[in-house]
Amino acid sequence: METWRIVAAGSFIVGGLIMVLVGMAQARDRKNARGADVWRAALIGLGVVAVVAVLIAYVLPSVAAWGIVAATAIAVLFVTMMD
């Protein structure tokens, strides 16, 4: 496996885990939310992160992989910096 694929997949995983945590917090803050809703958001988010990370690591071309990483970084910055 090429080094750039490892770096891109690792970068996406870090950003993806932050987005999963944000999604879990939003699920918890919903009115009438249960603990199962938070776990469901976590499992769905982790599943999506895992599938996309495998695609980045093995399938996607470099432009698409780095585009996904950049979009994730922008989303993390936007979500965490907004009040």
Short mmCIF file of C-alpha atoms in Angstrom, two decimals:
data_model
loop_
_atom_site.label_atom_id
_atom_site.label_comp_id
_atom_site.label_asym_id
_atom_site.label_seq_id
_atom_site.Cartn_x
_atom_site.Cartn_y
_atom_site.Cartn_z
CA MET A 1 0.00 0.00 0.00
CA GLU A 2 1.27 3.45 -0.88
CA THR A 3 2.20 5.89 1.86
CA TRP A 4 -0.23 8.54 0.66
CA ARG A 5 -3.11 6.09 1.07
CA ILE A 6 -2.16 5.41 4.69
CA VAL A 7 -1.86 9.14 5.43
CA ALA A 8 -5.14 9.96 3.69
CA ALA A 9 -7.03 7.13 5.40
CA GLY A 10 -5.60 8.07 8.80
CA SER A 11 -6.47 11.73 8.31
CA PHE A 12 -9.99 10.81 7.27
CA ILE A 13 -10.42 8.49 10.26
CA VAL A 14 -9.42 11.26 12.68
CA GLY A 15 -11.84 13.72 11.10
CA GLY A 16 -14.52 11.08 10.79
CA LEU A 17 -14.32 10.17 14.47
CA ILE A 18 -14.73 13.83 15.40
CA MET A 19 -17.79 14.02 13.17
CA VAL A 20 -19.20 10.86 14.78
CA LEU A 21 -18.80 12.44 18.21
CA VAL A 22 -20.56 15.58 17.01
CA GLY A 23 -23.38 13.46 15.60
CA MET A 24 -23.70 11.61 18.90
CA ALA A 25 -23.89 14.91 20.79
CA GLN A 26 -26.58 16.19 18.44
CA ALA A 27 -28.55 12.97 18.86
CA ARG A 28 -28.30 13.32 22.64
CA ASP A 29 -29.48 16.94 22.54
CA ARG A 30 -32.66 16.17 20.59
CA LYS A 31 -35.92 16.44 22.46
CA ASN A 32 -37.28 13.07 23.66
CA ALA A 33 -34.00 11.34 22.74
CA ARG A 34 -33.12 8.01 24.34
CA GLY A 35 -29.78 6.38 24.92
CA ALA A 36 -30.49 4.01 22.05
CA ASP A 37 -30.67 6.99 19.68
CA VAL A 38 -27.14 8.00 20.62
CA TRP A 39 -25.85 4.46 20.13
CA ARG A 40 -27.62 4.21 16.78
CA ALA A 41 -26.01 7.45 15.61
CA ALA A 42 -22.62 6.15 16.76
CA LEU A 43 -22.95 2.80 14.97
CA ILE A 44 -24.18 4.32 11.73
CA GLY A 45 -21.45 6.99 11.81
CA LEU A 46 -18.70 4.50 12.59
CA GLY A 47 -19.94 2.21 9.82
CA VAL A 48 -19.82 5.02 7.28
CA VAL A 49 -16.35 6.09 8.44
CA ALA A 50 -15.09 2.50 8.20
CA VAL A 51 -16.44 1.96 4.68
CA VAL A 52 -15.07 5.25 3.37
CA ALA A 53 -11.69 4.64 5.05
CA VAL A 54 -11.42 1.25 3.34
CA LEU A 55 -12.35 2.83 0.02
CA ILE A 56 -9.67 5.49 0.50
CA ALA A 57 -7.10 2.89 1.50
CA TYR A 58 -7.70 0.48 -1.39
CA VAL A 59 -9.95 1.74 -4.18
CA LEU A 60 -10.27 5.47 -4.74
CA PRO A 61 -7.86 7.46 -6.89
CA SER A 62 -5.71 10.08 -5.20
CA VAL A 63 -7.78 13.10 -6.28
CA ALA A 64 -11.01 11.61 -4.91
CA ALA A 65 -9.36 10.40 -1.70
CA TRP A 66 -7.76 13.75 -0.92
CA GLY A 67 -10.98 15.53 -1.88
CA ILE A 68 -12.88 13.51 0.71
CA VAL A 69 -10.18 14.23 3.30
CA ALA A 70 -10.33 17.96 2.53
CA ALA A 71 -14.14 18.00 2.68
CA THR A 72 -14.03 16.22 6.03
CA ALA A 73 -11.48 18.70 7.40
CA ILE A 74 -13.62 21.62 6.25
CA ALA A 75 -16.72 20.06 7.82
CA VAL A 76 -14.91 19.48 11.12
CA LEU A 77 -13.65 23.07 11.20
CA PHE A 78 -17.09 24.41 10.34
CA VAL A 79 -18.96 22.30 12.90
CA THR A 80 -16.51 22.82 15.75
CA MET A 81 -15.95 26.56 15.23
CA MET A 82 -19.58 27.63 14.86
CA ASP A 83 -21.48 28.67 17.98
#
